[in-house]
Structure formats: C-alpha cells, structure tokens
C-alpha cells in the first residue's frame, strides 16, 4: 500500500482554504433582516378582521398605516366584504364568509372581531 505524505505547508494551505470557505459571509436578503424602511418577518404582526361593517371599517381605516399586515377579511355580507377588500387595495388579502375558515389559518397572529353582540 503506497504511503502518502503531506507537508506541513500543504496541510496549512489546505486548512486555510477550508476555513476561508466556511467563514465566508452568508448573503441574506435585506427583507429578512429588515432594512431602514422594512420590518423583518419575525417582528411583523399579521392580522385578520371578522366583521367589516361599521366598527370593522373603522378598525381597518385605523390600522391601514400600522406596521401590522392584514391577511384576511371576513363578513357574512358579501357586498360589505367586497367593498372593504377593494378599499384596502391589496389583492393578496383573502376574503371569507365563514369566520371558522379565517380562524383555521395558522399564519394569523391577531384577529379583530368587530361584529354585533349576537355574533360574539
């Protein structure tokens, strides 16, 4: 069996190459860390709104400029639901007519319930 020898210099050179490759900075997109104008996803609160009539519409207006990200709207009245969705102007927001579907979502942190007392 042939014997392989490696010099100390060759070993040191290869070790430095390996260490340099492992120590290279990992490139992370700015949106992940949060830039001066952005909030990182780990610090962003997502929300859903159940009931977008009178009080629900006020809540939507109040939270339009908040750092919270609305993900879903729910209302039994189709016309009110469509009007609120259109007013927000964010097509990615999903709409529901059944509140249980909104509550089943795992990506929503906060749910505003702005329904009449008999719906609570």
mmCIF file with all atom_site columns, C-alpha atoms in Angstrom, residues 41 44-50 68-74 92-96 98-113:
data_model
loop_
_atom_site.group_PDB
_atom_site.id
_atom_site.type_symbol
_atom_site.label_atom_id
_atom_site.label_alt_id
_atom_site.label_comp_id
_atom_site.label_asym_id
_atom_site.label_entity_id
_atom_site.label_seq_id
_atom_site.pdbx_PDB_ins_code
_atom_site.Cartn_x
_atom_site.Cartn_y
_atom_site.Cartn_z
_atom_site.occupancy
_atom_site.B_iso_or_equiv
_atom_site.pdbx_formal_charge
_atom_site.auth_seq_id
_atom_site.auth_comp_id
_atom_site.auth_asym_id
_atom_site.auth_atom_id
_atom_site.pdbx_PDB_model_num
ATOM 1  C CA . UNK A 1 41  ? -40.909 38.884 9.096  1.00 0.00 ? 41  UNK A CA 1
ATOM 2  C CA . UNK A 1 44  ? -44.231 41.569 11.753 1.00 0.00 ? 44  UNK A CA 1
ATOM 3  C CA . UNK A 1 45  ? -47.676 41.001 13.202 1.00 0.00 ? 45  UNK A CA 1
ATOM 4  C CA . UNK A 1 46  ? -50.262 39.535 10.858 1.00 0.00 ? 46  UNK A CA 1
ATOM 5  C CA . UNK A 1 47  ? -53.961 40.060 11.439 1.00 0.00 ? 47  UNK A CA 1
ATOM 6  C CA . UNK A 1 48  ? -57.428 39.127 10.292 1.00 0.00 ? 48  UNK A CA 1
ATOM 7  C CA . UNK A 1 49  ? -60.681 41.048 10.610 1.00 0.00 ? 49  UNK A CA 1
ATOM 8  C CA . UNK A 1 50  ? -64.042 39.429 11.302 1.00 0.00 ? 50  UNK A CA 1
ATOM 9  C CA . UNK A 1 68  ? -49.405 45.139 11.059 1.00 0.00 ? 68  UNK A CA 1
ATOM 10 C CA . UNK A 1 69  ? -50.075 43.177 7.931  1.00 0.00 ? 69  UNK A CA 1
ATOM 11 C CA . UNK A 1 70  ? -53.714 42.283 7.244  1.00 0.00 ? 70  UNK A CA 1
ATOM 12 C CA . UNK A 1 71  ? -54.013 38.819 5.686  1.00 0.00 ? 71  UNK A CA 1
ATOM 13 C CA . UNK A 1 72  ? -57.744 38.084 5.787  1.00 0.00 ? 72  UNK A CA 1
ATOM 14 C CA . UNK A 1 73  ? -61.171 39.696 5.957  1.00 0.00 ? 73  UNK A CA 1
ATOM 15 C CA . UNK A 1 74  ? -64.422 38.010 6.903  1.00 0.00 ? 74  UNK A CA 1
ATOM 16 C CA . UNK A 1 92  ? -53.253 39.276 -1.641 1.00 0.00 ? 92  UNK A CA 1
ATOM 17 C CA . UNK A 1 93  ? -55.691 39.660 1.279  1.00 0.00 ? 93  UNK A CA 1
ATOM 18 C CA . UNK A 1 94  ? -58.067 36.703 1.312  1.00 0.00 ? 94  UNK A CA 1
ATOM 19 C CA . UNK A 1 95  ? -61.769 37.084 1.983  1.00 0.00 ? 95  UNK A CA 1
ATOM 20 C CA . UNK A 1 96  ? -64.038 34.666 3.812  1.00 0.00 ? 96  UNK A CA 1
ATOM 21 C CA . UNK A 1 98  ? -67.295 31.884 7.267  1.00 0.00 ? 98  UNK A CA 1
ATOM 22 C CA . UNK A 1 99  ? -65.261 33.041 10.275 1.00 0.00 ? 99  UNK A CA 1
ATOM 23 C CA . UNK A 1 100 ? -64.113 29.480 11.008 1.00 0.00 ? 100 UNK A CA 1
ATOM 24 C CA . UNK A 1 101 ? -62.074 29.391 7.808  1.00 0.00 ? 101 UNK A CA 1
ATOM 25 C CA . UNK A 1 102 ? -60.242 32.554 8.881  1.00 0.00 ? 102 UNK A CA 1
ATOM 26 C CA . UNK A 1 103 ? -59.622 31.151 12.372 1.00 0.00 ? 103 UNK A CA 1
ATOM 27 C CA . UNK A 1 104 ? -58.190 27.935 10.875 1.00 0.00 ? 104 UNK A CA 1
ATOM 28 C CA . UNK A 1 105 ? -55.275 29.844 9.344  1.00 0.00 ? 105 UNK A CA 1
ATOM 29 C CA . UNK A 1 106 ? -52.003 29.279 11.192 1.00 0.00 ? 106 UNK A CA 1
ATOM 30 C CA . UNK A 1 107 ? -50.263 32.377 9.810  1.00 0.00 ? 107 UNK A CA 1
ATOM 31 C CA . UNK A 1 108 ? -52.512 34.954 11.523 1.00 0.00 ? 108 UNK A CA 1
ATOM 32 C CA . UNK A 1 109 ? -51.313 36.354 14.864 1.00 0.00 ? 109 UNK A CA 1
ATOM 33 C CA . UNK A 1 110 ? -54.201 38.697 15.778 1.00 0.00 ? 110 UNK A CA 1
ATOM 34 C CA . UNK A 1 111 ? -57.920 38.541 14.945 1.00 0.00 ? 111 UNK A CA 1
ATOM 35 C CA . UNK A 1 112 ? -60.149 41.585 15.339 1.00 0.00 ? 112 UNK A CA 1
ATOM 36 C CA . UNK A 1 113 ? -63.779 40.695 15.963 1.00 0.00 ? 113 UNK A CA 1
#
